[in-house]
């Protein structure tokens, strides 16, 4: 026993010396870490604080200092772990609680952050930093509440606004970034949404939410095959991701239905194509770009079915969804041309030509402008009641019928107003025949030239002379009499 009593001091004293040396060395590492921290060389500061912790793993301040360094490096999850270890070692370590709260807040855990700041205020009620951070945590909670309400109401701009404000206080919160990105995608701001999602994926390639948003952007840009790949990958990372599952199902259904419609159109089965495009439009109202194409496709089908008004309505719906959709403008313009609404056609072709100044678009615009100009003149074809491709014989027959119908002698017993109107129509019939029966004049008329500007002024002709010449005889004696043997209203003419 005596030997033991003698040996004991000899064993304890070197141990005490070694502990003091270790603590002194750890303090040296800490001081070097502080020096690098002041110089903002946070990587070196981190290395020295780590050496201090390795030497003395029970010192709360070392964890606190390393947490501060990690926060400056934006490594908030690691900083949170160090802060939590610091307060586990020393529950009264105020800076530890404060840093833990700031890490929670940066990561978007506002409730946990509030508890940490309340702990600091218990230790030091007048701590102004804790008071301000506690207000910040409350603000983040309010922005979250407002964003949730806005999303339910489909007020995606409000959600983006709230998330921007929240991220100003919780810069490392992936959840807030994802919600903002999703709403940007729903607003059609795809490049911004993709940028946010890509930033997250660079840090965490397995983030199911970010993969979902990348897929959503591709889906809304009508890149459905690529979108499905991202949705499948998101479900691989997060099998319970309901939004990714729904989007994947919609994408596949939309692609299949659209392709069925396209095939029916190619097969000239226009009724079936119209039905299939209509069904595709019901799948996802949020897919603006694809739905714009579906409306335009259905408009094309409507034109094939000789339903121009329906086709115009569908093209208008497509343009409302995508104001840059050139194909929809072209299709609608052609429909307007078909129903002779030339002003509307010119307006659409002007829009197209302003966007894409091609020779083809210039030609279409000029054609519409010419038809508009022609539509403002007398339509001699309508006056005679013939088509624009009428033959010479058809034009003569039409003139014979209309001239006899509107000849003043036929309406001699009518009121003065009726006589004036019929005389006007009689002159128009003669004018129309003069132009359409003359190949040169007809060609110039069809090309849109103003014939009244020609040397042969159209106002100089005499409708009665044309009538007499057409029906033969130098004097052209004729009369209209009631035929008692025919039904009332029938008239006949006699030549002398």
XYZ file of C-alpha atoms in Angstrom:
496
model
C 0.000 0.000 0.000
C 2.904 2.318 0.919
C 4.412 1.770 -2.513
C 1.115 2.746 -4.046
C 0.933 5.929 -1.995
C 4.423 6.889 -3.172
C 3.759 6.132 -6.815
C 0.428 7.948 -7.082
C 1.748 11.514 -7.177
C 4.373 10.469 -9.711
C 1.555 9.253 -12.089
C -0.852 12.198 -11.599
C 1.525 15.059 -12.104
C 2.510 14.223 -15.732
C -1.205 13.816 -16.609
C -1.960 17.300 -15.266
C 0.941 18.675 -17.260
C -0.274 16.937 -20.436
C -3.843 18.344 -20.028
C -2.500 21.842 -19.567
C -0.358 21.439 -22.681
C -3.328 20.200 -24.691
C -5.521 23.090 -23.515
C -2.749 25.547 -24.283
C -2.351 24.038 -27.748
C -6.112 24.132 -28.336
C -6.207 27.801 -27.329
C -3.393 28.408 -29.762
C -5.445 26.831 -32.560
C -8.427 28.931 -31.514
C -6.403 32.152 -31.605
C -5.092 31.329 -35.082
C -8.664 30.572 -36.131
C -9.753 33.956 -34.795
C -6.983 35.664 -36.757
C -8.061 34.043 -40.019
C -11.727 34.768 -39.226
C -10.954 38.482 -38.833
C -9.153 38.360 -42.193
C -12.295 36.691 -43.654
C -10.287 33.632 -44.579
C -13.048 31.379 -43.342
C -11.683 28.151 -44.787
C -8.448 28.463 -42.777
C -10.399 29.620 -39.721
C -12.539 26.481 -40.048
C -9.408 24.296 -40.178
C -7.953 25.770 -36.985
C -11.245 25.683 -35.065
C -11.506 22.017 -36.060
C -8.012 21.384 -34.670
C -9.045 23.111 -31.424
C -12.153 20.883 -31.197
C -10.091 17.767 -31.910
C -7.800 18.744 -29.038
C -10.583 19.705 -26.610
C -13.929 18.259 -27.774
C -15.720 19.393 -24.609
C -15.170 23.139 -25.095
C -18.446 24.842 -26.112
C -16.816 28.027 -27.400
C -14.783 26.127 -30.010
C -17.983 24.670 -31.486
C -19.541 28.116 -31.320
C -16.655 29.670 -33.237
C -16.670 26.969 -35.863
C -20.433 27.389 -36.212
C -19.908 31.118 -36.872
C -17.333 30.263 -39.548
C -19.621 27.713 -41.210
C -22.393 30.306 -41.277
C -20.103 32.688 -43.143
C -19.434 29.852 -45.605
C -23.240 29.384 -45.956
C -22.942 25.837 -44.655
C -25.900 26.300 -42.350
C -26.750 22.647 -41.702
C -23.227 21.942 -40.434
C -23.279 25.203 -38.509
C -26.550 24.135 -36.880
C -24.977 20.884 -35.690
C -22.021 22.738 -34.139
C -24.344 25.289 -32.483
C -26.471 22.519 -31.010
C -23.373 20.747 -29.709
C -22.176 23.998 -28.136
C -25.405 24.510 -26.142
C -25.463 20.841 -25.175
C -22.061 21.378 -23.596
C -23.122 24.697 -22.023
C -26.828 25.476 -21.806
C -26.037 29.035 -20.732
C -23.860 29.694 -23.778
C -25.851 32.616 -25.146
C -23.983 32.918 -28.467
C -24.571 29.238 -29.063
C -28.330 29.631 -28.707
C -28.282 32.749 -30.878
C -26.327 31.011 -33.636
C -28.547 27.953 -33.460
C -31.577 30.198 -33.922
C -30.009 32.009 -36.880
C -29.174 28.680 -38.524
C -32.742 27.451 -38.025
C -34.047 30.722 -39.492
C -31.711 30.604 -42.507
C -32.915 27.058 -43.195
C -36.559 28.178 -42.945
C -37.344 26.554 -39.558
C -38.931 29.679 -38.077
C -40.644 27.934 -35.135
C -37.406 26.307 -33.980
C -35.612 29.628 -34.464
C -38.166 31.404 -32.250
C -37.537 28.925 -29.420
C -33.790 29.579 -29.585
C -34.220 33.374 -29.512
C -36.640 33.061 -26.597
C -33.967 31.091 -24.724
C -31.481 33.925 -25.309
C -34.026 36.461 -24.035
C -34.520 34.361 -20.922
C -30.787 34.560 -20.309
C -30.570 38.219 -21.279
C -33.962 39.985 -21.738
C -32.356 43.137 -23.147
C -30.419 41.365 -25.909
C -31.289 43.551 -28.943
C -30.008 41.038 -31.497
C -32.234 38.294 -30.103
C -35.190 40.701 -30.043
C -34.714 41.577 -33.714
C -34.160 37.974 -34.789
C -37.290 36.938 -32.916
C -39.242 39.509 -34.966
C -37.644 38.164 -38.141
C -38.760 34.626 -37.269
C -42.305 35.882 -36.698
C -42.210 37.654 -40.086
C -41.123 34.459 -41.853
C -43.987 32.558 -40.240
C -46.418 35.225 -41.481
C -44.995 35.097 -45.026
C -45.411 31.307 -44.954
C -49.040 31.662 -43.877
C -49.778 34.230 -46.593
C -48.070 32.093 -49.231
C -50.098 29.011 -48.290
C -53.317 31.031 -48.541
C -52.221 32.506 -51.897
C -51.384 29.078 -53.332
C -54.801 27.718 -52.360
C -56.380 30.700 -54.152
C -54.065 30.198 -57.164
C -52.647 33.679 -56.595
C -49.170 32.604 -57.675
C -47.808 36.152 -57.916
C -48.655 36.654 -54.253
C -46.817 33.442 -53.377
C -43.698 34.553 -55.288
C -43.814 37.905 -53.483
C -44.104 36.219 -50.063
C -41.327 33.749 -50.797
C -38.991 36.513 -51.958
C -39.572 38.313 -48.663
C -39.148 35.107 -46.659
C -35.940 34.199 -48.497
C -34.553 37.606 -47.582
C -34.549 36.280 -44.010
C -34.179 32.554 -44.720
C -31.728 32.524 -47.623
C -30.831 28.817 -47.395
C -34.366 27.443 -47.261
C -34.813 24.992 -50.153
C -38.499 24.647 -49.333
C -39.153 28.339 -49.947
C -37.080 28.292 -53.124
C -38.979 25.283 -54.477
C -42.362 26.876 -53.755
C -41.243 30.051 -55.487
C -39.942 28.062 -58.474
C -43.165 26.063 -58.752
C -45.236 29.261 -58.805
C -42.907 30.840 -61.363
C -43.513 27.803 -63.568
C -47.276 28.125 -63.075
C -46.968 31.788 -64.099
C -45.131 30.800 -67.280
C -41.808 32.272 -66.123
C -39.956 29.095 -67.007
C -36.331 30.362 -67.244
C -36.544 31.828 -63.728
C -38.127 28.676 -62.346
C -35.518 26.449 -63.993
C -32.703 28.628 -62.665
C -33.925 28.248 -59.072
C -34.396 24.471 -59.426
C -31.015 24.032 -61.113
C -29.257 25.913 -58.304
C -30.709 23.488 -55.785
C -29.839 20.446 -57.903
C -26.229 21.596 -58.128
C -26.085 21.382 -54.345
C -28.323 18.319 -54.032
C -28.814 16.243 -57.189
C -31.271 13.950 -55.380
C -33.719 16.691 -54.353
C -37.087 15.315 -55.472
C -38.828 18.703 -55.289
C -36.249 20.350 -57.530
C -36.463 17.482 -60.016
C -40.244 17.899 -60.037
C -39.986 21.643 -60.786
C -37.500 21.023 -63.623
C -39.952 18.508 -65.068
C -42.846 20.938 -64.595
C -41.030 23.632 -66.598
C -40.349 21.205 -69.445
C -43.943 19.955 -69.306
C -45.343 23.484 -69.583
C -42.948 24.225 -72.448
C -44.442 21.265 -74.335
C -41.292 19.129 -73.972
C -43.372 16.295 -72.602
C -40.976 13.376 -73.109
C -38.163 15.123 -71.215
C -40.626 16.222 -68.548
C -41.715 12.636 -67.913
C -38.068 11.646 -67.402
C -37.699 14.248 -64.631
C -40.995 13.252 -63.000
C -39.913 9.608 -62.992
C -36.558 10.587 -61.476
C -38.311 12.692 -58.818
C -40.498 9.714 -57.898
C -37.409 7.538 -57.716
C -35.898 9.959 -55.162
C -39.213 10.565 -53.360
C -41.749 7.760 -54.041
C -44.522 9.593 -52.149
C -44.205 12.819 -54.169
C -47.883 13.263 -55.140
C -47.376 16.339 -57.316
C -44.761 14.538 -59.401
C -47.050 11.500 -59.685
C -50.020 13.622 -60.878
C -47.890 15.639 -63.297
C -46.398 12.449 -64.742
C -49.854 10.968 -65.268
C -51.155 14.171 -66.903
C -48.107 14.439 -69.152
C -48.496 10.894 -70.441
C -52.258 11.281 -70.943
C -51.861 14.622 -72.721
C -49.225 13.278 -75.075
C -51.288 10.185 -75.915
C -54.506 12.123 -76.556
C -52.762 14.763 -78.675
C -51.069 12.083 -80.785
C -54.412 10.314 -81.283
C -55.909 13.589 -82.486
C -53.006 14.182 -84.863
C -53.386 10.695 -86.325
C -57.124 11.141 -86.808
C -56.430 14.421 -88.615
C -53.880 12.736 -90.899
C -56.504 10.072 -91.654
C -58.963 12.847 -92.623
C -61.231 11.757 -89.786
C -61.912 15.345 -88.771
C -64.887 14.703 -86.484
C -62.816 12.246 -84.441
C -59.846 14.628 -84.420
C -62.048 17.447 -83.104
C -63.348 15.198 -80.304
C -59.848 14.007 -79.330
C -58.408 17.534 -79.221
C -61.368 18.588 -77.066
C -60.681 15.735 -74.648
C -56.989 16.660 -74.514
C -57.918 20.231 -73.584
C -59.724 18.924 -70.497
C -56.661 17.150 -69.054
C -54.696 20.077 -67.616
C -55.905 23.714 -67.853
C -52.543 24.879 -66.450
C -50.538 23.656 -69.447
C -50.800 26.896 -71.413
C -48.382 26.178 -74.238
C -49.677 22.710 -75.076
C -53.287 23.868 -74.797
C -52.557 26.753 -77.172
C -51.383 24.182 -79.738
C -54.435 22.033 -79.093
C -56.773 24.981 -79.668
C -54.947 25.833 -82.891
C -55.119 22.192 -84.027
C -58.831 22.124 -83.273
C -59.200 25.382 -85.186
C -57.566 23.749 -88.196
C -60.049 20.894 -87.899
C -62.904 23.422 -87.693
C -61.719 24.998 -90.937
C -61.654 21.559 -92.588
C -65.196 20.966 -91.353
C -66.269 24.247 -93.008
C -66.960 25.861 -89.649
C -64.911 29.069 -89.953
C -66.523 30.865 -86.990
C -65.705 27.918 -84.734
C -62.160 27.811 -86.124
C -61.703 31.536 -85.483
C -62.903 31.126 -81.899
C -60.398 28.314 -81.267
C -57.526 30.275 -82.802
C -58.476 33.257 -80.637
C -58.341 31.000 -77.568
C -54.879 29.831 -78.638
C -53.687 33.424 -79.016
C -55.060 34.364 -75.591
C -52.926 31.589 -74.097
C -49.853 32.408 -76.199
C -49.780 35.861 -77.803
C -46.613 34.938 -79.745
C -48.148 31.887 -81.452
C -47.627 32.699 -85.147
C -49.377 29.582 -86.437
C -52.610 30.568 -84.666
C -52.531 34.060 -86.199
C -51.992 32.563 -89.665
C -54.806 30.065 -89.270
C -57.208 32.722 -87.980
C -56.235 35.124 -90.764
C -56.984 32.480 -93.389
C -60.389 31.867 -91.819
C -61.090 35.592 -91.912
C -60.125 35.580 -95.599
C -62.487 32.667 -96.243
C -65.456 34.567 -94.796
C -64.322 37.846 -96.421
C -63.568 39.671 -93.163
C -60.541 41.279 -94.736
C -59.849 43.984 -92.156
C -59.430 41.322 -89.446
C -57.273 39.233 -91.800
C -55.018 42.220 -92.548
C -54.650 42.887 -88.820
C -53.512 39.302 -88.159
C -51.134 39.210 -91.129
C -49.619 42.527 -90.012
C -48.961 40.994 -86.592
C -47.302 37.999 -88.234
C -45.169 40.107 -90.571
C -44.022 42.359 -87.725
C -42.797 39.246 -85.924
C -41.377 37.282 -88.858
C -40.537 39.341 -91.930
C -40.452 36.521 -94.467
C -41.350 36.734 -98.158
C -44.246 34.364 -97.616
C -45.715 36.474 -94.827
C -45.247 39.642 -96.873
C -47.117 38.037 -99.769
C -49.977 36.963 -97.491
C -50.250 40.474 -96.068
C -50.287 42.094 -99.520
C -52.935 39.641 -100.722
C -55.148 40.455 -97.738
C -54.609 44.191 -98.228
C -55.575 43.841 -101.888
C -58.721 41.901 -101.013
C -59.590 44.549 -98.426
C -59.172 47.271 -101.047
C -61.268 45.317 -103.503
C -63.972 44.714 -100.901
C -64.475 48.453 -100.492
C -65.394 48.798 -104.217
C -68.581 47.631 -105.849
C -68.533 43.873 -106.090
C -69.536 43.347 -109.706
C -69.682 39.604 -109.237
C -72.275 40.021 -106.496
C -74.169 42.566 -108.599
C -74.583 39.961 -111.334
C -74.930 37.086 -108.900
C -72.065 35.015 -110.319
C -68.911 33.511 -108.927
C -65.461 34.938 -109.552
C -64.687 32.073 -111.915
C -67.812 32.617 -114.028
C -67.484 31.997 -117.792
C -68.372 34.528 -120.486
C -71.679 32.758 -121.143
C -72.533 32.696 -117.438
C -71.843 36.412 -117.201
C -74.119 37.096 -120.214
C -76.925 34.958 -118.797
C -76.619 36.682 -115.444
C -76.743 40.097 -117.070
C -79.862 39.131 -119.089
C -81.625 38.007 -115.904
C -80.622 40.985 -113.733
C -81.137 43.616 -116.420
C -84.679 42.428 -117.052
C -85.303 42.204 -113.306
C -84.293 45.826 -112.590
C -85.247 47.604 -115.868
C -87.108 50.861 -115.028
C -90.006 50.050 -117.391
C -90.752 46.993 -115.323
C -91.309 49.139 -112.229
C -93.190 52.021 -113.804
C -96.187 51.419 -111.559
C -94.117 51.336 -108.355
C -93.585 54.221 -105.920
C -90.964 56.835 -106.748
C -88.635 55.443 -104.068
C -88.791 51.943 -105.537
C -88.312 53.316 -109.060
C -85.165 55.185 -107.987
C -83.750 52.102 -106.252
C -84.450 49.842 -109.237
C -82.968 52.382 -111.651
C -79.823 52.466 -109.525
C -79.594 48.676 -109.569
C -80.208 48.640 -113.328
C -77.252 50.973 -113.856
C -75.055 48.861 -111.547
C -75.934 45.735 -113.545
C -74.900 47.487 -116.753
C -71.706 48.742 -115.152
C -70.872 45.264 -113.883
C -71.481 43.718 -117.308
C -69.348 46.378 -119.011
C -66.381 45.460 -116.833
C -66.760 41.691 -116.548
C -67.508 41.152 -120.247
C -64.336 43.010 -121.287
C -61.275 40.745 -120.681
C -58.878 43.657 -120.143
C -61.162 45.496 -117.748
C -62.007 42.289 -115.954
C -58.312 41.486 -115.448
C -57.607 44.970 -114.094
C -60.670 44.746 -111.848
C -59.611 41.343 -110.512
C -56.129 42.740 -109.791
C -57.622 45.494 -107.662
C -57.084 48.470 -109.975
C -59.468 51.383 -109.711
C -61.158 51.429 -113.106
C -62.580 54.886 -112.463
C -59.019 56.203 -112.754
C -58.710 54.849 -116.321
C -59.098 57.056 -119.372
C -62.372 55.255 -120.092
C -64.271 56.726 -117.161
C -66.843 54.285 -115.867
C -69.234 57.124 -115.180
C -69.649 57.896 -118.903
C -71.458 54.701 -119.904
C -75.212 54.535 -120.592
C -76.976 51.527 -119.076
C -79.838 51.773 -121.598
C -77.409 51.645 -124.526
C -75.845 48.511 -123.098
C -79.304 47.007 -122.647
C -80.353 47.826 -126.220
C -77.061 46.562 -127.644
C -77.243 43.357 -125.658
C -80.813 42.512 -126.634
C -80.178 43.369 -130.306
C -81.619 45.787 -132.903
C -80.514 49.290 -133.746
C -83.567 50.815 -132.096
C -84.035 48.146 -129.508
C -87.805 48.677 -129.193
C -89.081 46.713 -126.229
C -91.905 46.894 -123.739
C -92.926 45.236 -120.470
C -96.558 44.188 -120.217
C -98.583 42.114 -117.832
C -99.184 38.632 -119.071
C -102.721 37.887 -118.152
C -102.251 34.182 -118.751
C -99.352 33.922 -116.232
C -99.150 34.284 -112.505
C -99.048 37.857 -111.152
C -95.629 39.417 -111.285
C -94.482 37.642 -114.437
C -93.440 40.034 -117.201
C -92.329 39.549 -120.767
C -90.602 41.723 -123.309
C -91.109 42.160 -127.052
C -88.599 43.227 -129.667
C -89.680 45.413 -132.587
